[in-house]
Amino acid sequence: MDTFDLVVIGAGPGGYVAAIRAAQLGMKVACVEKVKALGGTCLRVGCIPSKALLEASHVYALNKHGAEKFGVKVTGLELDLPTMLAHKDAVVKANTGGVDGLFLKNKVKRFFGMGRIDAPGKVTVTAADGSEQQLEAKNVLVATGSVPSLIPGVELDREIVGTSDEAIDYQAVPRRMVVIGGGVIGLELGSVWSRLGAEVTVVEYLPRLMAGMDDELAAAALKIFTAQGLKFRLGCRVQSAKAVNGVGRVTFIDADGTEQTLEAEKVLVAVGRRPFTDGLGLEKAGVKIDNRGRVEIDDHFRTNVPGIWAIGDVVRGAMLAHKAEEEGVAAVEFMAGKAGHVNYDAIPNVVYTDPEIASVGKTEEELEAAGVPYKKGAFPFKFNGRARAMNAVDGFAKILAHEKTDRILGAHIIGPQAGHLIAEMAVAVEMMASSEDIARSSHAHPTLAEVLKEAAMAVEKRAIHQ
Ligand code: FAD
Ligand code: NAD
């Protein structure tokens, strides 16, 4: 029997990062993963392939609709979808292969198979051929992630009606596509196929997009994406989706209570994700699960069973790769007797559409609900020289600071490269910076980041360029 200090189950961004950090801290580490390629949802079927397709489809869309504004005339533009998909697959391979390399470098031993916890400190790995291997460990870290949620009435055939797992790999551009769910997956993958020529309709249950994100960002996003050609049916509850005679048929109750039907060549079900604990043996091991299927943990990532820990999508909180990574690092630091730490207020959230949408910290709605007095400074991209040079002037940034202390409590951006820009604001929240700190920090000219400096100056109503 192999004996380890730590056995990690799941090699997504939570699990593989935790395994590497634990090895750095001197632990003897094993990582059990049931899929051959390491990297989890994020590297195989999530963040990485979706961003590869967003980048590639952006190049196509820019050449089709945007290049002429720069004085670049494009004739004979053609979409070569097989090459675009091959680009995506190559990016995935480079990333998943990179994790194999990191495991070797850090002496993390990989076990290929399904992990099951038989008792605290005892893990069985079942290979595809049914053979079993027993591992022993002082600690076991559950990092088994999540899988797409389904709703009653939806019949997945994975050919016509599928999830993001299929929508990152359509072999032809669908003429029509219905996306169920106006959340982050719906907007990102809806954008990809819309840019490539599909007529995309997003059917969303709530009267707004991107639940939980700042209201003003959501309203601006709706306008911009509608102008880009995406269609939205808000306040509509999908009741069924299935393939009928080779076409996807989606029925929903619209905002007026009337039943409606849409047909499309592809239907993407993107109504959220659920924690994945199937076959893990948690019940037998006595590990508590909450009413949403998430592994219950305390603020040190310990479950109720000593020696069993959990992190990432399988526990409470945002389902984000970088959140899982932070938790993985913190959990193993706690195991090693160090002071692990995750500041959930400083975890950014980015939607990689065009323009990008990014947030960190509290929204206005959250501050209002909590009765926290705040000041707000906003600045539009249309007054930024670099954004004008890029022909990317849609959107704005806003900074929310405490009314008395001026401490930055939240920042919200919709605009070009918002996903990169939010990093400055995440550091500001983490370092408890004030809006004055940002306002008085020199930002290179001409850069998009000057929008943040101007928004910070606008908190004191002293923006220069507006
Ligand atoms: P996962 O990445 O889900 O990894 C869990 C791993 O555990 C899997 O590899 C699974 O095979 C394995 N496993 C499960 N059970 C067992 C078992 N019993 N034995 C062995 N192995 C097991 N997040 C972002 O931050 N940015 C993005 O841009 C982004 N884009 C996304 C796009 C899409 C289309 C999707 C679907 C998700 C996206 N996400 C994004 C979310 C992100 O992928 C997840 O938050 C992240 O992968 C969670 O990491 P994790 O380690 O907790 O779990
Ligand atoms: P989501 O929670 O973002 O959005 C799901 C949407 O589906 C919600 O707006 C919900 O109201 C709607 N919905 C639910 N039932 C419905 C029904 N019957 N009819 C119509 N609409 C319905 O979930 P998602 O887009 O599937 O993404 C899953 C997770 O993956 C997210 O939690 C996100 O954190 C993660 N993710 C992150 C990124 C990123 O960081 N860029 C990208 C993709 C995915």
Coordinates of C-alpha atoms and ligand atoms in Angstrom, one line a residue:
M1 CA 0.0 0.0 0.0
D2 CA 1.3 3.5 -0.9
T3 CA 1.4 5.9 2.0
F4 CA 1.2 9.7 1.6
D5 CA 1.0 12.8 3.7
L6 CA -1.8 14.0 1.4
V7 CA -4.1 12.4 -1.2
V8 CA -5.9 15.0 -3.3
I9 CA -8.9 13.7 -5.2
G10 CA -9.5 15.7 -8.4
A11 CA -6.9 17.5 -10.5
G12 CA -8.8 20.7 -11.4
P13 CA -7.3 24.1 -10.6
G14 CA -8.2 23.5 -7.0
G15 CA -6.7 20.1 -6.7
Y16 CA -3.6 20.3 -8.8
V17 CA -2.6 23.7 -7.3
A18 CA -3.2 22.3 -3.8
A19 CA -1.0 19.2 -4.6
I20 CA 1.9 21.4 -5.9
R21 CA 1.7 23.8 -2.9
A22 CA 1.6 20.8 -0.5
A23 CA 4.7 19.3 -2.2
Q24 CA 6.5 22.7 -1.9
L25 CA 5.7 22.6 1.8
G26 CA 7.5 19.2 2.1
M27 CA 4.5 16.8 2.0
K28 CA 4.5 13.5 0.1
V29 CA 1.6 14.0 -2.2
A30 CA -0.6 11.9 -4.5
C31 CA -3.3 13.2 -6.8
V32 CA -6.1 10.9 -8.0
E33 CA -7.9 12.0 -11.2
K34 CA -10.4 9.9 -13.2
V35 CA -9.8 11.7 -16.6
K36 CA -6.5 11.1 -18.4
A37 CA -5.8 14.8 -19.0
L38 CA -5.1 16.7 -15.9
G39 CA -6.5 20.2 -15.2
G40 CA -10.2 19.5 -14.5
T41 CA -13.2 21.3 -15.9
C42 CA -11.2 24.5 -16.3
L43 CA -8.4 23.3 -18.5
R44 CA -10.3 20.6 -20.4
V45 CA -13.8 21.9 -21.0
G46 CA -14.1 25.2 -19.3
C47 CA -12.0 28.4 -18.9
I48 CA -9.3 27.4 -21.4
P49 CA -11.2 26.1 -24.4
S50 CA -13.9 28.7 -24.0
K51 CA -11.3 31.5 -24.0
A52 CA -9.4 30.0 -27.0
L53 CA -12.7 30.1 -28.9
L54 CA -13.6 33.6 -27.7
E55 CA -10.1 34.9 -28.8
A56 CA -10.4 33.1 -32.2
S57 CA -14.0 34.2 -32.9
H58 CA -13.0 37.7 -31.9
V59 CA -10.4 37.8 -34.6
Y60 CA -13.0 36.7 -37.1
A61 CA -15.6 39.2 -35.9
L62 CA -13.0 42.0 -35.9
N63 CA -12.1 41.3 -39.5
K64 CA -15.7 41.0 -40.5
H65 CA -17.1 44.1 -38.8
G66 CA -14.4 46.2 -37.3
A67 CA -11.3 46.3 -39.5
E68 CA -12.7 48.8 -42.0
K69 CA -12.9 51.4 -39.2
F70 CA -9.1 51.1 -39.0
G71 CA -8.7 51.6 -42.7
V72 CA -8.2 47.9 -43.2
K73 CA -10.3 46.4 -46.0
V74 CA -10.8 42.6 -45.8
T75 CA -11.9 40.7 -48.8
G76 CA -12.4 37.0 -49.2
L77 CA -12.8 36.5 -45.4
E78 CA -13.5 32.9 -44.7
L79 CA -14.2 30.9 -41.6
D80 CA -12.1 27.8 -41.2
L81 CA -13.8 26.2 -38.3
P82 CA -11.7 23.0 -38.2
T83 CA -8.6 25.1 -37.8
M84 CA -10.3 27.2 -35.1
L85 CA -11.2 24.1 -33.2
A86 CA -7.7 22.7 -33.7
H87 CA -6.3 25.9 -32.2
K88 CA -8.6 25.4 -29.2
D89 CA -7.6 21.7 -28.8
A90 CA -3.9 22.7 -29.0
V91 CA -4.3 25.3 -26.3
V92 CA -6.1 22.8 -24.1
K93 CA -3.3 20.2 -24.7
A94 CA -0.5 22.6 -23.9
N95 CA -2.2 23.5 -20.6
T96 CA -3.2 20.0 -19.5
G97 CA 0.2 18.7 -20.5
G98 CA 1.7 21.5 -18.5
V99 CA 0.2 20.1 -15.3
D100 CA 1.8 16.7 -16.0
G101 CA 5.1 18.5 -16.2
L102 CA 4.4 20.4 -13.0
F103 CA 3.5 17.2 -11.1
L104 CA 6.8 15.6 -12.3
K105 CA 8.8 18.6 -11.2
N106 CA 7.2 18.7 -7.8
K107 CA 7.2 14.9 -7.3
V108 CA 3.4 14.7 -7.0
K109 CA 2.4 11.1 -7.7
R110 CA -0.5 10.9 -10.1
F111 CA -3.0 8.0 -9.9
F112 CA -5.3 7.5 -12.9
G113 CA -8.8 6.4 -11.8
M114 CA -11.8 7.1 -9.7
G115 CA -11.0 8.0 -6.1
R116 CA -13.3 6.8 -3.3
I117 CA -12.9 7.5 0.4
D118 CA -13.4 4.3 2.4
A119 CA -12.5 5.9 5.8
P120 CA -10.5 8.9 7.0
G121 CA -7.0 8.4 5.6
K122 CA -8.0 5.5 3.3
V123 CA -8.6 6.1 -0.5
T124 CA -9.3 3.4 -3.1
V125 CA -8.5 4.2 -6.7
T126 CA -10.5 2.2 -9.3
A127 CA -9.0 2.1 -12.8
A128 CA -11.0 1.9 -16.0
D129 CA -10.4 -1.9 -16.1
G130 CA -11.9 -2.2 -12.6
S131 CA -8.6 -2.9 -10.8
E132 CA -8.2 -1.3 -7.4
Q133 CA -5.3 0.3 -5.6
Q134 CA -5.4 1.3 -1.9
L135 CA -3.7 4.5 -0.7
E136 CA -3.2 5.7 2.8
A137 CA -2.8 9.3 3.8
K138 CA -2.7 11.6 6.9
N139 CA -5.0 13.9 5.1
V140 CA -7.4 13.7 2.1
L141 CA -8.5 16.7 0.2
V142 CA -11.7 16.5 -1.8
A143 CA -11.4 18.7 -5.0
T144 CA -13.9 16.9 -7.2
G145 CA -15.4 20.1 -8.7
S146 CA -18.7 20.4 -10.5
V147 CA -20.7 19.3 -13.5
P148 CA -23.5 21.0 -15.5
S149 CA -26.9 21.3 -13.7
L150 CA -30.0 20.2 -15.5
I151 CA -33.6 21.3 -15.2
P152 CA -36.7 19.1 -15.4
G153 CA -38.0 18.7 -18.9
V154 CA -34.7 19.0 -20.6
E155 CA -33.6 15.9 -22.5
L156 CA -29.9 16.0 -23.3
D157 CA -29.0 14.0 -26.4
R158 CA -25.6 15.8 -26.6
E159 CA -26.0 16.1 -30.4
I160 CA -28.6 18.8 -30.6
V161 CA -29.4 19.5 -26.9
G162 CA -26.2 19.7 -24.9
T163 CA -24.2 21.6 -22.3
S164 CA -21.0 23.6 -22.5
D165 CA -19.1 20.3 -22.9
E166 CA -20.6 20.1 -26.4
A167 CA -20.9 23.8 -27.2
I168 CA -17.1 24.2 -27.1
D169 CA -16.9 21.7 -29.9
Y170 CA -19.7 22.1 -32.5
Q171 CA -18.4 20.8 -35.8
A172 CA -20.4 23.3 -37.8
V173 CA -21.8 26.8 -37.1
P174 CA -25.5 26.2 -36.2
R175 CA -27.9 28.4 -38.2
R176 CA -29.9 29.0 -35.0
M177 CA -28.9 28.4 -31.5
V178 CA -31.0 28.7 -28.3
V179 CA -29.1 29.2 -25.1
I180 CA -31.0 28.4 -21.9
G181 CA -29.6 30.7 -19.2
G182 CA -28.3 34.2 -19.4
G183 CA -25.4 33.6 -17.0
V184 CA -21.7 33.6 -17.8
I185 CA -21.6 30.4 -19.9
G186 CA -24.6 31.5 -21.9
L187 CA -23.1 34.9 -22.7
E188 CA -19.6 33.7 -23.5
L189 CA -20.5 30.7 -25.6
G190 CA -23.5 32.5 -27.1
S191 CA -21.1 35.3 -28.2
V192 CA -18.7 32.8 -29.8
W193 CA -21.3 31.2 -32.0
S194 CA -23.1 34.5 -32.7
R195 CA -19.8 36.0 -33.9
L196 CA -19.3 33.0 -36.2
G197 CA -22.7 33.5 -37.8
A198 CA -25.4 31.7 -35.7
E199 CA -28.6 33.4 -34.8
V200 CA -28.5 33.2 -31.0
T201 CA -31.4 33.6 -28.7
V202 CA -30.8 33.5 -24.9
V203 CA -33.8 32.5 -22.8
E204 CA -33.3 33.7 -19.2
Y205 CA -35.6 33.1 -16.2
L206 CA -34.8 36.3 -14.4
P207 CA -35.7 39.8 -15.8
R208 CA -31.9 40.5 -16.1
L209 CA -28.6 38.9 -17.2
M210 CA -25.7 37.7 -15.0
A211 CA -27.5 37.4 -11.7
G212 CA -25.4 38.6 -8.8
M213 CA -23.3 41.0 -10.9
D214 CA -23.8 44.8 -10.5
D215 CA -27.2 45.9 -11.9
E216 CA -25.7 48.8 -14.0
L217 CA -23.2 46.4 -15.6
A218 CA -26.0 43.9 -16.4
A219 CA -28.2 46.7 -18.0
A220 CA -25.3 48.0 -20.1
A221 CA -24.4 44.5 -21.2
L222 CA -27.9 43.8 -22.3
K223 CA -27.9 46.9 -24.6
I224 CA -24.4 46.2 -26.0
F225 CA -25.1 42.5 -26.7
T226 CA -28.5 43.3 -28.2
A227 CA -26.7 45.7 -30.6
Q228 CA -24.3 43.0 -31.5
G229 CA -27.2 40.8 -32.7
L230 CA -27.8 38.5 -29.8
K231 CA -31.5 38.1 -28.9
F232 CA -32.7 37.9 -25.4
R233 CA -36.0 36.6 -23.9
L234 CA -35.8 37.7 -20.3
G235 CA -38.2 36.7 -17.5
C236 CA -38.9 33.4 -19.4
R237 CA -38.9 30.0 -17.6
V238 CA -37.9 27.1 -19.8
Q239 CA -40.1 24.1 -19.3
S240 CA -38.7 21.7 -21.8
A241 CA -36.0 21.2 -24.4
K242 CA -35.5 18.2 -26.6
A243 CA -34.6 17.1 -30.1
V244 CA -37.6 16.5 -32.3
N245 CA -37.1 15.2 -35.8
G246 CA -33.5 16.5 -35.9
V247 CA -34.3 20.0 -34.5
G248 CA -34.0 21.3 -31.0
R249 CA -37.3 22.4 -29.6
V250 CA -37.4 24.7 -26.5
T251 CA -40.7 25.6 -24.8
F252 CA -40.9 28.3 -22.2
I253 CA -43.4 30.5 -20.3
D254 CA -42.8 34.1 -21.2
A255 CA -43.0 37.1 -19.0
D256 CA -46.7 37.4 -19.8
G257 CA -47.4 33.8 -18.8
T258 CA -47.8 32.6 -22.4
E259 CA -46.2 29.4 -23.6
Q260 CA -43.8 29.9 -26.4
T261 CA -41.6 27.6 -28.5
L262 CA -38.3 28.2 -30.2
E263 CA -36.5 25.8 -32.6
A264 CA -32.8 25.7 -33.3
E265 CA -30.1 23.4 -34.7
K266 CA -28.3 23.6 -31.3
V267 CA -29.6 24.1 -27.8
L268 CA -27.1 25.0 -25.1
V269 CA -28.3 24.3 -21.5
A270 CA -26.4 26.7 -19.3
V271 CA -28.4 26.9 -16.1
G272 CA -25.6 26.6 -13.6
R273 CA -23.4 23.8 -12.3
R274 CA -23.7 21.4 -9.4
P275 CA -21.1 20.0 -7.0
F276 CA -19.8 16.6 -8.1
T277 CA -19.5 14.0 -5.3
D278 CA -20.9 10.9 -7.1
G279 CA -19.2 7.6 -6.1
L280 CA -16.8 9.4 -3.7
G281 CA -18.0 7.5 -0.6
L282 CA -18.6 10.7 1.4
E283 CA -21.8 9.3 3.1
K284 CA -20.1 6.2 4.2
A285 CA -17.2 8.2 5.5
G286 CA -19.7 10.4 7.5
V287 CA -18.9 13.7 5.7
K288 CA -21.7 16.2 5.8
I289 CA -23.2 17.5 2.6
D290 CA -25.5 20.6 2.6
N291 CA -28.9 20.8 1.0
R292 CA -27.4 22.0 -2.3
G293 CA -25.1 19.0 -2.5
R294 CA -22.0 20.9 -1.4
V295 CA -19.4 19.4 1.0
E296 CA -19.7 21.3 4.2
I297 CA -16.5 22.9 5.5
D298 CA -15.4 25.2 8.2
D299 CA -13.3 28.3 7.5
H300 CA -10.2 26.2 7.4
F301 CA -11.6 23.9 4.7
R302 CA -12.0 21.0 7.2
T303 CA -15.1 18.8 6.8
N304 CA -16.8 17.4 10.0
V305 CA -14.6 14.3 9.7
P306 CA -11.0 14.9 10.9
G307 CA -8.4 14.5 8.2
I308 CA -10.9 15.1 5.3
W309 CA -10.8 18.6 3.7
A310 CA -12.6 20.1 0.7
I311 CA -12.1 23.1 -1.6
G312 CA -13.2 24.5 -5.0
D313 CA -16.5 24.1 -6.9
V314 CA -17.5 21.2 -4.6
V315 CA -17.8 23.6 -1.6
R316 CA -19.8 26.9 -1.0
G317 CA -19.0 30.1 -2.9
A318 CA -18.4 31.2 -6.4
M319 CA -17.5 28.5 -9.0
L320 CA -14.3 30.1 -10.3
A321 CA -11.0 28.6 -11.1
H322 CA -8.9 31.2 -9.2
K323 CA -11.2 30.9 -6.2
A324 CA -10.5 27.1 -6.2
E325 CA -6.8 27.8 -6.5
E326 CA -6.7 30.2 -3.6
E327 CA -8.6 27.7 -1.5
G328 CA -6.3 24.8 -2.5
V329 CA -3.3 26.8 -1.4
A330 CA -4.9 28.0 1.9
A331 CA -6.2 24.5 2.8
V332 CA -2.8 22.8 2.5
E333 CA -1.1 25.7 4.3
F334 CA -3.6 25.1 7.2
M335 CA -2.7 21.4 7.1
A336 CA 1.0 22.4 7.4
G337 CA 0.3 24.5 10.5
K338 CA 0.5 27.8 8.6
A339 CA -1.9 30.7 8.4
G340 CA -3.8 30.0 5.1
H341 CA -6.0 32.9 4.0
V342 CA -8.6 33.6 1.4
N343 CA -10.2 37.1 1.1
Y344 CA -13.4 36.4 -0.7
D345 CA -14.1 40.1 -1.2
A346 CA -10.9 40.4 -3.3
I347 CA -11.8 37.5 -5.8
P348 CA -12.5 39.1 -9.2
N349 CA -15.3 37.8 -11.4
V350 CA -14.9 38.2 -15.2
V351 CA -17.2 37.5 -18.1
Y352 CA -15.0 37.3 -21.2
T353 CA -17.4 38.7 -23.8
D354 CA -16.7 41.8 -26.0
P355 CA -16.6 44.1 -24.1
E356 CA -15.5 42.2 -21.1
I357 CA -17.3 42.6 -17.8
A358 CA -15.4 42.4 -14.5
S359 CA -16.2 42.9 -10.8
V360 CA -14.5 42.7 -7.5
G361 CA -15.8 43.3 -4.0
K362 CA -19.3 44.5 -3.2
T363 CA -21.9 45.7 -5.6
E364 CA -24.0 48.8 -5.0
E365 CA -27.0 46.6 -4.3
E366 CA -25.0 44.6 -1.6
L367 CA -23.8 47.8 0.1
E368 CA -27.3 49.3 0.1
A369 CA -28.8 46.1 1.5
A370 CA -26.1 46.1 4.3
G371 CA -26.7 49.8 5.0
V372 CA -23.0 50.6 4.3
P373 CA -22.6 54.3 3.3
Y374 CA -20.6 54.7 0.1
K375 CA -19.4 57.1 -2.5
K376 CA -19.3 56.3 -6.2
G377 CA -17.1 57.4 -9.0
A378 CA -17.6 56.4 -12.6
F379 CA -15.9 57.1 -15.9
P380 CA -16.8 56.0 -19.4
F381 CA -14.3 54.5 -21.9
K382 CA -15.5 56.9 -24.6
F383 CA -13.4 59.7 -23.0
N384 CA -10.2 57.5 -22.9
G385 CA -7.7 58.1 -25.7
R386 CA -6.5 54.5 -25.9
A387 CA -10.1 53.2 -26.1
R388 CA -10.8 55.6 -28.9
A389 CA -7.6 54.4 -30.7
M390 CA -8.9 50.9 -30.3
N391 CA -12.4 51.7 -31.6
A392 CA -13.6 50.2 -28.3
V393 CA -15.4 52.9 -26.5
D394 CA -18.4 51.1 -25.1
G395 CA -18.7 50.8 -21.3
F396 CA -17.5 52.4 -18.1
A397 CA -15.7 51.7 -14.8
K398 CA -17.0 52.5 -11.4
I399 CA -15.4 52.5 -8.0
L400 CA -17.3 52.3 -4.7
A401 CA -15.6 53.6 -1.7
H402 CA -16.7 53.9 2.0
E403 CA -18.3 57.3 2.6
K404 CA -16.2 58.0 5.7
T405 CA -13.0 56.0 5.3
D406 CA -12.7 56.2 1.5
R407 CA -11.6 52.5 1.5
I408 CA -12.4 50.8 -1.8
L409 CA -15.3 48.3 -1.3
G410 CA -16.0 47.3 -4.8
A411 CA -15.1 48.0 -8.5
H412 CA -17.1 47.2 -11.6
I413 CA -16.1 47.5 -15.2
I414 CA -17.7 46.8 -18.5
G415 CA -15.3 47.7 -21.3
P416 CA -12.3 46.7 -23.3
Q417 CA -9.9 44.3 -21.4
A418 CA -11.9 44.7 -18.2
G419 CA -10.6 41.3 -17.2
H420 CA -7.1 42.6 -17.1
L421 CA -8.0 46.0 -15.6
I422 CA -9.8 44.4 -12.7
A423 CA -6.5 43.0 -11.3
E424 CA -5.5 46.5 -10.2
M425 CA -8.8 46.8 -8.3
A426 CA -8.4 43.3 -6.7
V427 CA -5.0 44.4 -5.4
A428 CA -6.6 47.6 -4.1
V429 CA -9.3 45.7 -2.3
E430 CA -6.8 43.2 -0.9
M431 CA -4.5 46.1 0.3
M432 CA -7.4 48.1 1.7
A433 CA -6.5 51.0 -0.6
S434 CA -8.6 54.1 -0.6
S435 CA -10.0 55.7 -3.8
E436 CA -7.5 58.5 -3.2
D437 CA -4.6 56.0 -3.4
I438 CA -5.7 55.0 -6.9
A439 CA -6.4 58.7 -7.8
R440 CA -2.9 59.7 -6.8
S441 CA -1.1 56.7 -8.4
S442 CA 0.4 57.5 -11.8
H443 CA -1.2 55.4 -14.6
A444 CA 0.8 55.3 -17.9
H445 CA -0.7 57.3 -20.7
P446 CA -2.3 56.4 -23.0
T447 CA -3.7 53.2 -21.4
L448 CA -7.1 51.8 -20.6
A449 CA -6.1 51.8 -17.0
E450 CA -6.4 55.6 -16.9
V451 CA -10.2 54.9 -16.8
L452 CA -9.7 53.5 -13.3
K453 CA -7.7 56.5 -12.2
E454 CA -10.4 58.8 -13.5
A455 CA -13.2 56.8 -11.8
A456 CA -11.2 57.0 -8.6
M457 CA -10.9 60.8 -9.1
A458 CA -14.6 60.9 -9.8
V459 CA -15.3 59.5 -6.3
E460 CA -14.3 63.0 -5.1
K461 CA -16.0 64.6 -8.2
R462 CA -12.6 65.7 -9.6
A463 CA -12.3 63.6 -12.8
I464 CA -10.2 65.6 -15.3
H465 CA -11.4 64.3 -18.6
Q466 CA -15.1 64.4 -18.1
Ligands
FAD1 P1 -12.9 21.0 -11.5 O1 -12.1 21.8 -12.4 O2 -14.2 20.6 -11.8 O3 -12.0 19.6 -11.3 C1 -12.5 18.5 -10.6 C2 -11.7 17.3 -11.1 O4 -12.0 16.2 -10.3 C3 -12.1 16.9 -12.5 O5 -11.0 16.7 -13.3 C4 -12.8 15.5 -12.3 O6 -12.6 14.6 -13.4 C5 -12.1 15.0 -11.0 N1 -12.9 14.1 -10.2 C6 -14.2 14.2 -9.8 N2 -14.5 13.2 -9.0 C7 -13.4 12.4 -9.0 C8 -13.2 11.1 -8.3 N3 -14.1 10.6 -7.5 N4 -12.0 10.6 -8.5 C9 -11.0 11.1 -9.3 N5 -11.2 12.3 -10.0 C10 -12.4 12.9 -9.7 N6 -13.8 29.8 -14.1 C11 -13.0 30.9 -14.2 O7 -12.5 31.3 -13.1 N7 -12.8 31.6 -15.3 C12 -13.3 31.2 -16.5 O8 -13.1 31.8 -17.6 C13 -14.2 30.1 -16.5 N8 -14.7 29.6 -17.6 C14 -15.5 28.5 -17.6 C15 -16.1 28.1 -18.8 C16 -16.9 27.0 -18.8 C17 -17.5 26.5 -20.1 C18 -17.1 26.2 -17.6 C19 -17.9 25.0 -17.6 C20 -16.5 26.6 -16.4 C21 -15.7 27.8 -16.4 N9 -15.1 28.3 -15.2 C22 -14.4 29.4 -15.3 C23 -15.3 27.6 -14.0 C24 -14.1 26.7 -13.6 O9 -13.9 25.8 -14.6 C25 -14.3 26.0 -12.3 O10 -14.7 26.9 -11.3 C26 -13.1 25.3 -11.8 O11 -12.7 24.3 -12.8 C27 -13.3 24.6 -10.5 O12 -12.1 23.9 -10.2 P2 -12.1 22.6 -9.2 O13 -10.7 22.2 -9.1 O14 -12.9 22.9 -8.0 O15 -13.0 21.5 -10.0
NAD2 P1 -25.0 30.9 -14.1 O1 -25.4 30.6 -12.7 O2 -24.0 31.9 -14.4 O3 -26.3 31.2 -15.0 C1 -27.3 30.3 -15.1 C2 -28.6 31.1 -15.5 O4 -29.6 30.2 -15.9 C3 -29.1 32.0 -14.4 O5 -29.2 33.3 -14.8 C4 -30.5 31.4 -14.1 O6 -31.4 32.4 -13.8 C5 -30.8 30.8 -15.5 N1 -31.9 29.7 -15.4 C6 -32.0 28.7 -14.5 N2 -33.0 27.9 -14.7 C7 -33.6 28.5 -15.9 C8 -34.8 28.1 -16.6 N3 -35.6 27.1 -16.3 N4 -35.1 28.8 -17.7 C9 -34.3 29.9 -18.1 N5 -33.2 30.3 -17.4 C10 -32.9 29.6 -16.3 O7 -24.5 29.4 -14.6 P2 -23.7 29.0 -15.9 O8 -23.7 30.1 -16.9 O9 -24.2 27.7 -16.3 O10 -22.2 28.9 -15.4 C11 -21.9 27.9 -14.3 C12 -20.8 28.3 -13.5 O11 -19.6 28.3 -14.2 C13 -20.9 29.7 -13.0 O12 -21.2 29.7 -11.6 C14 -19.6 30.4 -13.2 O13 -19.1 30.8 -12.0 C15 -18.7 29.4 -13.9 N6 -18.2 30.0 -15.1 C16 -17.3 31.1 -15.0 C17 -16.9 31.7 -16.1 C18 -16.0 32.9 -15.9 O14 -15.5 33.1 -14.9 N7 -15.7 33.7 -17.0 C19 -17.2 31.2 -17.4 C20 -18.1 30.2 -17.5 C21 -18.5 29.5 -16.3

